[in-house]
Amino acid sequence: MAHTAQRRDDRASPLARYLLLAYALLVVYGSLHPFYGWRDQGVGAFAYLNGGLPRYITAFDLVTNFAAYLPLGFFALLALYPLLRGAGALIAAGLAGGLLSLALEALQTFLPTRIPSNLDFATNAMGTFTGAGLALAFGVDLLSRGRMHALRHRWFLDGHQYDLGLVLLGLWLFTQLNPETLLFGNGDLRGLLQAPLAALHPAEVFIQGEAVVAACNLVAVGLFASCLTRDARPLRGPLLVLLAGALALKTVAVGELLKAQHVFAWLTPGALLGLAGGMLLLIPAAALPRAARRALSGLMLMGATVLVNLTPENPYFADALQQWPQGYFLNFNGVTHLVSLAWPFAALFYLMLLAPRHVEEGPGSPGEL
């Protein structure tokens, strides 16, 4: 019996591999943003390795480059487990992150807006090895036998498709760091299509629009999360944790990125109405059968995305964003903007893929708050 349990603990983790893939794509996008103006500048792609140190070195740059690659090393080692263990896994994960940084810095040579740096490469590599070391020391136990492992399998359904759903929920939390959106309002395509026409609207229009957008998205994401949980478990705890995390990240985005004097500037009358209305709608919706929750989540996502693109911008908030000096956060904000734009469509596609595989845990076993 002990031997069987050990084999079960030694299985590879699809969740770790999905997290690695998602985070690596975010690193690639953030490193090459804004992806235009490519040209040969008459310098070798790897010439930066032999160059001198940058003229201006700030603590912010060093910490950011180190911290950005730390999760990459952490996820890389967990994704390699149990194929590689110990020092071999540490070296492989560290080298993988270092090679990625090496390639991205080389590509930045062809972007006039980016400056490749051997110091950036060094701090990226250090961050990767540090993250891999932390995963080796603590992450493997969390993945295979620790409390996080127990919580994941106690509350959520087993299977790689549900691991992918958890990654999507994590990316939804990440979108809350985009201060340009309405509360929970992802999928705004207007910037890609055409500049929105300026129009005068009474204040009630902005309040009502944000309230409906926030409420629909809250219900959609809550039901999305409920499709991943075991029906035998009440949903109140996970949904409250998810909501609290999203609101905390929104507060950080407004306070740190926008440098707003009031960190709760996002808590507008429309946002308050949306939160209250969304919770009132989510309580009865969470009691529906799983298939109905999945369908309603998809409908709410579609409706909320349409509403985000129809709701007029608040002129005061739009003016604040136009005067927003993004500075050091330019590339980070580019990543959050991309994820915010794409998330509803990725979630809808996931729900469609999940439908044929979803198996009810029992007849008439709805969730409950």
Coordinates of C-alpha atoms in Angstrom, one line a residue, residues 1-364:
M1 CA 0.0 0.0 0.0
A2 CA 2.8 2.4 0.9
H3 CA 4.5 1.6 -2.5
T4 CA 1.3 2.4 -4.3
A5 CA 0.9 5.8 -2.5
Q6 CA 4.5 6.6 -3.3
R7 CA 3.9 6.0 -7.0
R8 CA 0.8 8.2 -6.9
D9 CA 2.8 11.0 -5.3
D10 CA 5.5 10.7 -8.0
R11 CA 3.2 11.4 -10.9
A12 CA 3.9 14.4 -13.1
S13 CA 1.8 17.5 -12.5
P14 CA -0.2 18.8 -15.4
L15 CA -0.9 21.9 -13.3
A16 CA 2.8 22.7 -12.9
R17 CA 3.3 22.3 -16.7
Y18 CA 0.3 24.5 -17.6
L19 CA 1.6 27.2 -15.2
L20 CA 5.0 27.0 -16.7
L21 CA 3.7 27.4 -20.2
A22 CA 1.4 30.3 -19.3
Y23 CA 4.1 32.1 -17.4
A24 CA 6.7 31.5 -20.1
L25 CA 4.4 33.0 -22.7
L26 CA 3.8 36.1 -20.4
V27 CA 7.6 36.5 -20.1
V28 CA 8.1 36.3 -23.9
Y29 CA 5.4 38.9 -24.5
G30 CA 6.6 41.2 -21.8
S31 CA 10.2 41.0 -23.0
L32 CA 9.3 41.8 -26.7
H33 CA 6.5 44.2 -26.1
P34 CA 5.4 46.3 -28.1
F35 CA 6.4 43.9 -31.0
Y36 CA 6.8 46.6 -33.7
G37 CA 9.7 48.4 -35.4
W38 CA 11.8 45.3 -36.0
R39 CA 15.0 46.1 -37.9
D40 CA 18.6 45.1 -38.3
Q41 CA 20.6 47.8 -36.4
G42 CA 24.0 46.6 -37.6
V43 CA 24.8 44.9 -34.3
G44 CA 25.2 41.2 -33.7
A45 CA 22.4 39.5 -31.8
F46 CA 24.7 38.4 -29.0
A47 CA 26.9 41.5 -29.0
Y48 CA 25.4 42.6 -25.7
L49 CA 27.2 39.7 -23.9
N50 CA 30.6 41.4 -24.5
G51 CA 29.3 44.9 -24.0
G52 CA 29.9 47.0 -20.9
L53 CA 27.4 47.4 -18.1
P54 CA 24.5 49.7 -18.7
R55 CA 25.2 53.4 -18.0
Y56 CA 22.3 53.7 -15.7
I57 CA 21.6 50.9 -13.2
T58 CA 18.7 51.2 -10.8
A59 CA 17.7 48.9 -7.9
F60 CA 14.2 48.7 -9.5
D61 CA 15.6 47.2 -12.7
L62 CA 17.7 44.7 -10.8
V63 CA 14.9 43.6 -8.5
T64 CA 12.4 43.4 -11.4
N65 CA 14.6 41.3 -13.6
F66 CA 15.4 39.0 -10.8
A67 CA 11.8 38.7 -9.6
A68 CA 10.3 38.2 -13.1
Y69 CA 12.3 35.0 -13.6
L70 CA 11.9 33.6 -10.1
P71 CA 8.5 32.1 -10.8
L72 CA 9.7 30.7 -14.1
G73 CA 12.4 28.7 -12.3
F74 CA 9.9 27.6 -9.7
F75 CA 7.4 26.3 -12.2
A76 CA 10.1 24.8 -14.5
L77 CA 11.5 22.6 -11.7
L78 CA 8.0 21.5 -10.7
A79 CA 7.2 20.7 -14.4
L80 CA 10.3 18.5 -14.6
Y81 CA 9.4 16.5 -11.5
P82 CA 9.6 13.5 -11.3
L83 CA 11.4 13.1 -14.6
L84 CA 14.4 14.9 -13.0
R85 CA 15.1 15.3 -9.3
G86 CA 17.6 16.9 -7.1
A87 CA 20.6 18.8 -8.5
G88 CA 19.8 17.6 -12.0
A89 CA 16.3 19.2 -11.9
L90 CA 17.8 22.4 -10.4
I91 CA 20.4 22.7 -13.2
A92 CA 18.0 21.8 -16.0
A93 CA 15.4 24.3 -14.8
G94 CA 18.0 27.1 -14.3
L95 CA 19.5 26.5 -17.7
A96 CA 16.1 26.5 -19.4
G97 CA 15.3 29.9 -17.9
G98 CA 18.7 31.2 -18.7
L99 CA 18.5 30.1 -22.3
L100 CA 15.1 31.8 -22.6
S101 CA 16.5 35.0 -21.3
L102 CA 19.6 34.7 -23.6
A103 CA 17.3 34.3 -26.6
L104 CA 14.9 37.1 -25.6
E105 CA 17.7 39.6 -25.0
A106 CA 19.2 38.7 -28.4
L107 CA 15.8 39.4 -30.0
Q108 CA 15.6 42.8 -28.3
T109 CA 18.7 43.8 -30.4
F110 CA 16.3 44.1 -33.3
L111 CA 13.7 46.3 -31.4
P112 CA 14.6 50.0 -31.3
T113 CA 12.5 50.4 -28.2
R114 CA 14.4 47.8 -26.2
I115 CA 18.0 47.7 -25.0
P116 CA 19.5 44.2 -24.5
S117 CA 21.8 44.0 -21.5
N118 CA 24.2 41.4 -20.1
L119 CA 23.2 42.6 -16.6
D120 CA 19.5 41.8 -17.4
F121 CA 20.5 38.4 -18.6
A122 CA 22.6 37.8 -15.5
T123 CA 19.8 38.9 -13.1
N124 CA 17.2 36.8 -15.1
A125 CA 19.4 33.7 -14.8
M126 CA 19.9 34.3 -11.0
G127 CA 16.2 34.7 -10.6
T128 CA 15.6 31.4 -12.4
F129 CA 18.1 29.4 -10.4
T130 CA 16.8 30.9 -7.2
G131 CA 13.2 30.0 -8.1
A132 CA 14.3 26.5 -9.0
G133 CA 16.1 26.2 -5.7
L134 CA 13.0 27.3 -3.8
A135 CA 10.9 24.8 -5.7
L136 CA 13.4 22.0 -4.8
A137 CA 13.4 23.0 -1.2
F138 CA 9.7 23.6 -0.7
G139 CA 7.7 23.2 -3.9
V140 CA 8.1 19.5 -4.6
D141 CA 6.6 18.6 -1.2
L142 CA 3.8 21.1 -1.8
L143 CA 3.1 19.5 -5.1
S144 CA 3.2 15.9 -4.1
R145 CA 2.4 15.6 -0.4
G146 CA 1.9 19.1 1.1
R147 CA -1.0 21.1 2.1
M148 CA -1.5 22.7 -1.3
H149 CA -1.6 19.3 -2.9
A150 CA -4.2 18.2 -0.3
L151 CA -6.3 21.3 -0.8
R152 CA -6.2 21.0 -4.6
H153 CA -7.5 17.4 -4.6
R154 CA -10.0 18.0 -1.7
W155 CA -11.7 21.0 -3.3
F156 CA -11.3 20.5 -7.1
L157 CA -11.9 17.7 -9.5
D158 CA -9.0 15.6 -10.7
G159 CA -7.8 15.7 -14.3
H160 CA -5.6 17.8 -16.5
Q161 CA -8.6 19.6 -17.9
Y162 CA -9.4 20.9 -14.4
D163 CA -5.8 21.9 -13.9
L164 CA -6.1 24.0 -17.0
G165 CA -9.2 25.6 -15.6
L166 CA -7.3 26.5 -12.4
V167 CA -4.6 28.2 -14.5
L168 CA -7.3 30.2 -16.3
L169 CA -8.7 31.3 -12.9
G170 CA -5.1 32.4 -11.9
L171 CA -4.9 34.4 -15.2
W172 CA -8.3 36.1 -14.3
L173 CA -6.8 37.2 -11.0
F174 CA -3.8 38.5 -13.0
T175 CA -6.1 40.6 -15.2
Q176 CA -7.1 42.6 -12.1
L177 CA -3.7 44.2 -12.2
N178 CA -4.7 46.0 -15.3
P179 CA -6.0 49.4 -14.0
E180 CA -7.4 50.4 -17.4
T181 CA -10.5 48.3 -17.1
L182 CA -13.8 48.5 -15.4
L183 CA -14.1 46.3 -12.3
F184 CA -13.8 42.7 -13.7
G185 CA -14.3 44.1 -17.2
N186 CA -12.1 42.0 -19.6
G187 CA -12.3 41.6 -23.3
D188 CA -12.4 45.3 -24.4
L189 CA -11.6 45.2 -28.1
R190 CA -12.3 48.9 -28.9
G191 CA -8.6 49.8 -28.8
L192 CA -7.9 47.3 -31.6
L193 CA -10.8 48.2 -33.8
Q194 CA -11.1 52.0 -33.7
A195 CA -10.9 54.9 -31.3
P196 CA -14.1 55.2 -29.3
L197 CA -16.2 58.3 -30.3
A198 CA -16.4 60.9 -27.6
A199 CA -19.9 61.4 -26.5
L200 CA -21.6 63.1 -23.5
H201 CA -23.6 60.8 -21.2
P202 CA -25.4 61.5 -17.9
A203 CA -23.6 60.1 -14.8
E204 CA -26.2 57.4 -14.4
V205 CA -25.1 55.8 -17.7
F206 CA -21.6 55.2 -16.3
I207 CA -22.9 53.9 -13.0
Q208 CA -25.3 51.5 -14.6
G209 CA -22.8 50.3 -17.2
E210 CA -20.1 49.5 -14.7
A211 CA -22.6 47.8 -12.3
V212 CA -23.9 45.5 -15.0
V213 CA -20.4 44.7 -16.3
A214 CA -19.2 43.9 -12.8
A215 CA -22.2 41.8 -11.8
C216 CA -22.2 39.7 -15.0
N217 CA -18.5 39.0 -14.8
L218 CA -18.8 38.2 -11.1
V219 CA -21.5 35.6 -11.8
A220 CA -19.6 34.3 -14.9
V221 CA -16.3 33.8 -13.0
G222 CA -18.1 32.4 -9.9
L223 CA -19.9 29.8 -12.0
F224 CA -16.7 29.1 -13.9
A225 CA -14.9 28.3 -10.7
S226 CA -17.9 26.1 -9.5
C227 CA -17.5 24.0 -12.6
L228 CA -14.0 22.9 -11.3
T229 CA -15.0 22.1 -7.7
R230 CA -16.4 19.0 -6.2
D231 CA -20.1 19.2 -5.7
A232 CA -19.8 17.7 -2.3
R233 CA -18.0 20.8 -1.1
P234 CA -19.8 24.1 -0.4
L235 CA -18.6 26.9 -2.7
R236 CA -18.7 29.8 -0.3
G237 CA -15.1 29.5 0.8
P238 CA -13.3 29.2 -2.6
L239 CA -15.5 31.9 -4.1
L240 CA -14.9 34.3 -1.2
V241 CA -11.2 33.7 -1.4
L242 CA -11.3 34.3 -5.2
L243 CA -13.3 37.5 -4.8
A244 CA -11.1 38.8 -2.0
G245 CA -8.0 38.1 -4.1
A246 CA -9.3 39.9 -7.1
L247 CA -10.3 43.0 -5.1
A248 CA -7.0 43.1 -3.3
L249 CA -5.1 43.0 -6.7
K250 CA -7.3 45.7 -8.1
T251 CA -6.5 47.9 -5.1
V252 CA -2.8 47.2 -5.6
A253 CA -3.1 48.1 -9.3
V254 CA -4.8 51.4 -8.6
G255 CA -2.5 52.3 -5.7
E256 CA 0.9 51.2 -7.2
L257 CA 0.5 51.5 -10.9
L258 CA -1.7 54.6 -11.2
K259 CA -0.1 56.1 -8.1
A260 CA -3.6 57.2 -7.0
Q261 CA -3.9 59.1 -3.8
H262 CA -6.9 57.0 -2.9
V263 CA -6.2 53.3 -3.4
F264 CA -9.9 52.5 -3.3
A265 CA -10.7 54.9 -6.3
W266 CA -11.9 51.8 -8.2
L267 CA -14.7 51.3 -5.6
T268 CA -17.2 53.5 -7.5
P269 CA -21.0 53.5 -7.0
G270 CA -21.2 51.3 -10.1
A271 CA -18.7 48.8 -8.8
L272 CA -20.5 48.6 -5.4
L273 CA -23.8 48.0 -7.1
G274 CA -22.2 45.4 -9.4
L275 CA -20.6 43.5 -6.4
A276 CA -23.9 43.5 -4.5
G277 CA -26.0 42.5 -7.5
G278 CA -23.5 39.9 -8.6
M279 CA -23.5 38.1 -5.3
L280 CA -27.3 38.1 -5.1
L281 CA -27.4 36.5 -8.5
L282 CA -24.6 34.1 -7.8
I283 CA -26.2 32.5 -4.7
P284 CA -29.1 30.9 -6.5
A285 CA -27.1 30.3 -9.7
A286 CA -24.5 28.2 -7.8
A287 CA -27.3 25.8 -6.7
L288 CA -28.0 24.8 -10.4
P289 CA -26.8 21.5 -11.8
R290 CA -23.2 21.5 -13.1
A291 CA -24.2 21.5 -16.8
A292 CA -26.6 24.5 -16.2
R293 CA -23.8 26.4 -14.3
R294 CA -21.4 25.8 -17.2
A295 CA -23.9 27.0 -19.8
L296 CA -24.9 30.1 -17.7
S297 CA -21.2 30.9 -17.1
G298 CA -20.6 30.9 -20.9
L299 CA -23.7 33.1 -21.5
M300 CA -22.7 35.6 -18.8
L301 CA -19.2 35.8 -20.3
M302 CA -20.5 36.5 -23.7
G303 CA -23.0 39.1 -22.4
A304 CA -20.4 40.8 -20.2
T305 CA -17.8 41.0 -23.0
V306 CA -20.4 42.6 -25.3
L307 CA -21.3 45.1 -22.5
V308 CA -17.7 46.0 -21.9
N309 CA -17.4 47.1 -25.5
L310 CA -20.7 49.0 -25.4
T311 CA -20.3 50.8 -22.1
P312 CA -19.1 54.3 -22.5
E313 CA -15.8 55.3 -20.8
N314 CA -16.0 57.4 -17.7
P315 CA -14.4 60.7 -18.9
Y316 CA -12.7 61.4 -15.6
F317 CA -11.1 58.0 -15.4
A318 CA -10.1 58.2 -19.1
D319 CA -8.4 61.5 -18.6
A320 CA -6.5 60.1 -15.6
L321 CA -5.3 57.2 -17.8
Q322 CA -4.2 59.5 -20.6
Q323 CA -2.0 61.4 -18.1
W324 CA -0.7 58.1 -16.6
P325 CA 3.1 58.0 -16.8
Q326 CA 3.6 54.2 -17.1
G327 CA 7.4 54.4 -16.8
Y328 CA 8.9 51.2 -15.5
F329 CA 5.6 49.4 -15.7
L330 CA 5.2 49.9 -19.5
N331 CA 6.0 46.3 -20.4
F332 CA 4.1 44.8 -17.4
N333 CA 1.0 46.8 -18.3
G334 CA 1.3 45.6 -21.9
V335 CA 1.1 42.0 -20.6
T336 CA -1.8 42.7 -18.3
H337 CA -3.6 44.4 -21.1
L338 CA -3.1 41.4 -23.5
V339 CA -4.3 38.9 -20.9
S340 CA -7.3 41.1 -20.0
L341 CA -8.3 41.3 -23.7
A342 CA -7.9 37.6 -24.4
W343 CA -9.2 36.1 -21.1
P344 CA -13.0 35.9 -21.8
F345 CA -12.4 34.3 -25.2
A346 CA -10.0 31.7 -23.8
A347 CA -12.5 31.0 -21.0
L348 CA -15.4 30.5 -23.4
F349 CA -13.3 28.2 -25.6
Y350 CA -12.3 26.2 -22.4
L351 CA -15.9 25.8 -21.4
M352 CA -16.8 24.5 -24.8
L353 CA -14.0 21.9 -24.6
L354 CA -15.0 21.0 -21.1
A355 CA -18.6 20.3 -21.9
P356 CA -18.2 16.8 -23.6
R357 CA -15.8 15.7 -20.8
H358 CA -17.8 16.9 -17.8
V359 CA -19.2 14.1 -15.8
E360 CA -21.7 14.7 -13.0
E361 CA -20.7 13.4 -9.6
G362 CA -24.1 12.2 -9.0
P363 CA -27.7 12.8 -10.1
G364 CA -29.0 16.1 -8.9

